[in-house]
């Protein structure tokens, strides 16, 4: 006798090993990008390492954007939240300081080197 329903397995019943094997970023996509940029052969270990780095960056950005959205009192993450998350995190800002987020608004982070002492032209009187 067959018990239960047919079809796909229930995600709540799936084992932990099966969840770790799933990745948002496909290795074939990473391989294509790396091969186009380097014109070299790419090992599978290199693909797994780059995939792990990309997943880490995505998780850091989404976590920061979620926190920014919560502080704004919003339930929806918008591009401006992603932009603020990148600007507020020092490591992410170091990596993505020149990234342009569409509809992300202005960059709010000002580094200490950006300040310059300007001379006042009209202040001196004769």
PDB file of C-alpha atoms in Angstrom:
ATOM      1  CA  UNK A   1       0.000   0.000   0.000  1.00  0.00           C
ATOM      2  CA  UNK A   2       1.102   3.506  -0.769  1.00  0.00           C
ATOM      3  CA  UNK A   3       0.702   6.088   1.917  1.00  0.00           C
ATOM      4  CA  UNK A   4       0.846   9.828   1.617  1.00  0.00           C
ATOM      5  CA  UNK A   5       0.710  11.955  -1.437  1.00  0.00           C
ATOM      6  CA  UNK A   6       2.812  11.762  -4.552  1.00  0.00           C
ATOM      7  CA  UNK A   7       4.808  14.531  -6.139  1.00  0.00           C
ATOM      8  CA  UNK A   8       7.470  16.739  -4.679  1.00  0.00           C
ATOM      9  CA  UNK A   9       8.877  16.131  -1.223  1.00  0.00           C
ATOM     10  CA  UNK A  10       7.677  18.328   1.605  1.00  0.00           C
ATOM     11  CA  UNK A  11      10.310  21.039   2.244  1.00  0.00           C
ATOM     12  CA  UNK A  12       9.772  20.783   6.008  1.00  0.00           C
ATOM     13  CA  UNK A  13      10.782  17.108   5.885  1.00  0.00           C
ATOM     14  CA  UNK A  14      13.869  17.625   3.719  1.00  0.00           C
ATOM     15  CA  UNK A  15      17.182  16.862   5.398  1.00  0.00           C
ATOM     16  CA  UNK A  16      19.783  19.457   6.245  1.00  0.00           C
ATOM     17  CA  UNK A  17      22.248  18.028   3.702  1.00  0.00           C
ATOM     18  CA  UNK A  18      19.858  18.700   0.846  1.00  0.00           C
ATOM     19  CA  UNK A  19      19.444  22.339   1.869  1.00  0.00           C
ATOM     20  CA  UNK A  20      23.193  23.011   1.843  1.00  0.00           C
ATOM     21  CA  UNK A  21      23.585  21.672  -1.679  1.00  0.00           C
ATOM     22  CA  UNK A  22      21.124  24.191  -3.085  1.00  0.00           C
ATOM     23  CA  UNK A  23      22.667  27.463  -4.143  1.00  0.00           C
ATOM     24  CA  UNK A  24      21.116  30.618  -5.504  1.00  0.00           C
ATOM     25  CA  UNK A  25      24.071  31.206  -7.808  1.00  0.00           C
ATOM     26  CA  UNK A  26      24.629  28.460 -10.350  1.00  0.00           C
ATOM     27  CA  UNK A  27      28.191  27.291 -10.850  1.00  0.00           C
ATOM     28  CA  UNK A  28      27.686  27.253 -14.624  1.00  0.00           C
ATOM     29  CA  UNK A  29      26.890  30.984 -14.574  1.00  0.00           C
ATOM     30  CA  UNK A  30      30.008  31.730 -12.541  1.00  0.00           C
ATOM     31  CA  UNK A  31      32.096  29.560 -14.854  1.00  0.00           C
ATOM     32  CA  UNK A  32      30.834  31.407 -17.926  1.00  0.00           C
ATOM     33  CA  UNK A  33      31.583  34.817 -16.402  1.00  0.00           C
ATOM     34  CA  UNK A  34      35.058  33.812 -15.192  1.00  0.00           C
ATOM     35  CA  UNK A  35      35.937  32.126 -18.473  1.00  0.00           C
ATOM     36  CA  UNK A  36      34.851  35.182 -20.473  1.00  0.00           C
ATOM     37  CA  UNK A  37      36.902  37.521 -18.260  1.00  0.00           C
ATOM     38  CA  UNK A  38      40.075  35.429 -17.953  1.00  0.00           C
ATOM     39  CA  UNK A  39      40.110  33.254 -21.096  1.00  0.00           C
ATOM     40  CA  UNK A  40      41.477  30.430 -18.938  1.00  0.00           C
ATOM     41  CA  UNK A  41      40.234  27.089 -17.694  1.00  0.00           C
ATOM     42  CA  UNK A  42      38.421  27.261 -14.370  1.00  0.00           C
ATOM     43  CA  UNK A  43      38.584  24.513 -11.729  1.00  0.00           C
ATOM     44  CA  UNK A  44      35.513  23.387  -9.840  1.00  0.00           C
ATOM     45  CA  UNK A  45      37.124  24.362  -6.517  1.00  0.00           C
ATOM     46  CA  UNK A  46      37.562  27.926  -7.796  1.00  0.00           C
ATOM     47  CA  UNK A  47      33.891  28.013  -8.786  1.00  0.00           C
ATOM     48  CA  UNK A  48      32.801  26.831  -5.348  1.00  0.00           C
ATOM     49  CA  UNK A  49      35.025  29.443  -3.663  1.00  0.00           C
ATOM     50  CA  UNK A  50      33.688  32.290  -5.809  1.00  0.00           C
ATOM     51  CA  UNK A  51      30.132  31.053  -5.240  1.00  0.00           C
ATOM     52  CA  UNK A  52      30.680  31.118  -1.477  1.00  0.00           C
ATOM     53  CA  UNK A  53      32.047  34.673  -1.680  1.00  0.00           C
ATOM     54  CA  UNK A  54      29.098  35.857  -3.764  1.00  0.00           C
ATOM     55  CA  UNK A  55      26.628  34.243  -1.373  1.00  0.00           C
ATOM     56  CA  UNK A  56      28.379  35.905   1.583  1.00  0.00           C
ATOM     57  CA  UNK A  57      28.202  39.336  -0.073  1.00  0.00           C
ATOM     58  CA  UNK A  58      24.523  38.849  -0.925  1.00  0.00           C
ATOM     59  CA  UNK A  59      23.711  37.798   2.630  1.00  0.00           C
ATOM     60  CA  UNK A  60      25.585  40.786   4.116  1.00  0.00           C
ATOM     61  CA  UNK A  61      23.846  43.250   1.800  1.00  0.00           C
ATOM     62  CA  UNK A  62      20.376  41.787   2.368  1.00  0.00           C
ATOM     63  CA  UNK A  63      20.873  41.660   6.134  1.00  0.00           C
ATOM     64  CA  UNK A  64      21.965  45.293   6.220  1.00  0.00           C
ATOM     65  CA  UNK A  65      19.132  46.362   3.913  1.00  0.00           C
ATOM     66  CA  UNK A  66      16.627  44.528   6.110  1.00  0.00           C
ATOM     67  CA  UNK A  67      17.934  46.360   9.174  1.00  0.00           C
ATOM     68  CA  UNK A  68      17.740  49.730   7.402  1.00  0.00           C
ATOM     69  CA  UNK A  69      14.173  49.003   6.278  1.00  0.00           C
ATOM     70  CA  UNK A  70      13.214  48.051   9.843  1.00  0.00           C
ATOM     71  CA  UNK A  71      14.675  51.268  11.248  1.00  0.00           C
ATOM     72  CA  UNK A  72      12.684  53.239   8.650  1.00  0.00           C
ATOM     73  CA  UNK A  73       9.548  51.386   9.753  1.00  0.00           C
ATOM     74  CA  UNK A  74       9.059  49.717   6.362  1.00  0.00           C
ATOM     75  CA  UNK A  75       8.186  46.107   5.622  1.00  0.00           C
ATOM     76  CA  UNK A  76       9.538  46.202   2.070  1.00  0.00           C
ATOM     77  CA  UNK A  77      13.228  46.412   1.167  1.00  0.00           C
ATOM     78  CA  UNK A  78      13.763  49.057  -1.492  1.00  0.00           C
ATOM     79  CA  UNK A  79      16.861  50.082  -3.501  1.00  0.00           C
ATOM     80  CA  UNK A  80      17.490  53.026  -1.178  1.00  0.00           C
ATOM     81  CA  UNK A  81      17.741  50.579   1.747  1.00  0.00           C
ATOM     82  CA  UNK A  82      20.340  48.553  -0.168  1.00  0.00           C
ATOM     83  CA  UNK A  83      22.279  51.729  -0.941  1.00  0.00           C
ATOM     84  CA  UNK A  84      22.206  52.835   2.712  1.00  0.00           C
ATOM     85  CA  UNK A  85      23.266  49.348   3.846  1.00  0.00           C
ATOM     86  CA  UNK A  86      26.306  49.438   1.558  1.00  0.00           C
ATOM     87  CA  UNK A  87      27.211  52.981   2.650  1.00  0.00           C
ATOM     88  CA  UNK A  88      26.790  52.309   6.383  1.00  0.00           C
ATOM     89  CA  UNK A  89      28.923  49.138   6.489  1.00  0.00           C
ATOM     90  CA  UNK A  90      32.630  50.006   6.278  1.00  0.00           C
ATOM     91  CA  UNK A  91      33.703  46.758   4.604  1.00  0.00           C
ATOM     92  CA  UNK A  92      30.860  46.801   2.075  1.00  0.00           C
ATOM     93  CA  UNK A  93      31.539  50.473   1.374  1.00  0.00           C
ATOM     94  CA  UNK A  94      35.206  49.667   0.739  1.00  0.00           C
ATOM     95  CA  UNK A  95      34.196  47.026  -1.826  1.00  0.00           C
ATOM     96  CA  UNK A  96      31.220  48.813  -3.349  1.00  0.00           C
ATOM     97  CA  UNK A  97      31.999  52.512  -3.044  1.00  0.00           C
ATOM     98  CA  UNK A  98      31.695  52.978  -6.802  1.00  0.00           C
ATOM     99  CA  UNK A  99      28.571  50.852  -7.303  1.00  0.00           C
ATOM    100  CA  UNK A 100      25.555  52.682  -8.656  1.00  0.00           C
ATOM    101  CA  UNK A 101      22.243  51.386  -7.312  1.00  0.00           C
ATOM    102  CA  UNK A 102      19.367  52.406  -9.583  1.00  0.00           C
ATOM    103  CA  UNK A 103      16.721  54.339  -7.596  1.00  0.00           C
ATOM    104  CA  UNK A 104      19.031  54.095  -4.585  1.00  0.00           C
ATOM    105  CA  UNK A 105      19.250  57.799  -3.905  1.00  0.00           C
ATOM    106  CA  UNK A 106      22.347  59.748  -2.975  1.00  0.00           C
ATOM    107  CA  UNK A 107      25.350  58.227  -1.260  1.00  0.00           C
ATOM    108  CA  UNK A 108      25.136  59.268   2.370  1.00  0.00           C
ATOM    109  CA  UNK A 109      28.625  58.159   3.430  1.00  0.00           C
ATOM    110  CA  UNK A 110      31.280  60.885   3.404  1.00  0.00           C
ATOM    111  CA  UNK A 111      34.822  59.748   4.036  1.00  0.00           C
ATOM    112  CA  UNK A 112      37.201  62.031   5.962  1.00  0.00           C
ATOM    113  CA  UNK A 113      39.324  62.594   2.835  1.00  0.00           C
ATOM    114  CA  UNK A 114      36.371  64.132   0.987  1.00  0.00           C
ATOM    115  CA  UNK A 115      36.394  67.265   3.138  1.00  0.00           C
ATOM    116  CA  UNK A 116      38.475  70.043   1.686  1.00  0.00           C
ATOM    117  CA  UNK A 117      39.203  73.440   3.137  1.00  0.00           C
ATOM    118  CA  UNK A 118      37.819  76.018   0.767  1.00  0.00           C
ATOM    119  CA  UNK A 119      39.071  79.567   0.762  1.00  0.00           C
ATOM    120  CA  UNK A 120      36.498  82.301   1.082  1.00  0.00           C
ATOM    121  CA  UNK A 121      36.878  84.653  -1.859  1.00  0.00           C
ATOM    122  CA  UNK A 122      34.627  87.440  -0.628  1.00  0.00           C
ATOM    123  CA  UNK A 123      35.812  87.495   2.991  1.00  0.00           C
ATOM    124  CA  UNK A 124      38.896  89.693   2.574  1.00  0.00           C
ATOM    125  CA  UNK A 125      38.140  93.407   2.620  1.00  0.00           C
ATOM    126  CA  UNK A 126      40.438  96.172   1.467  1.00  0.00           C
TER     127      UNK A 126
END
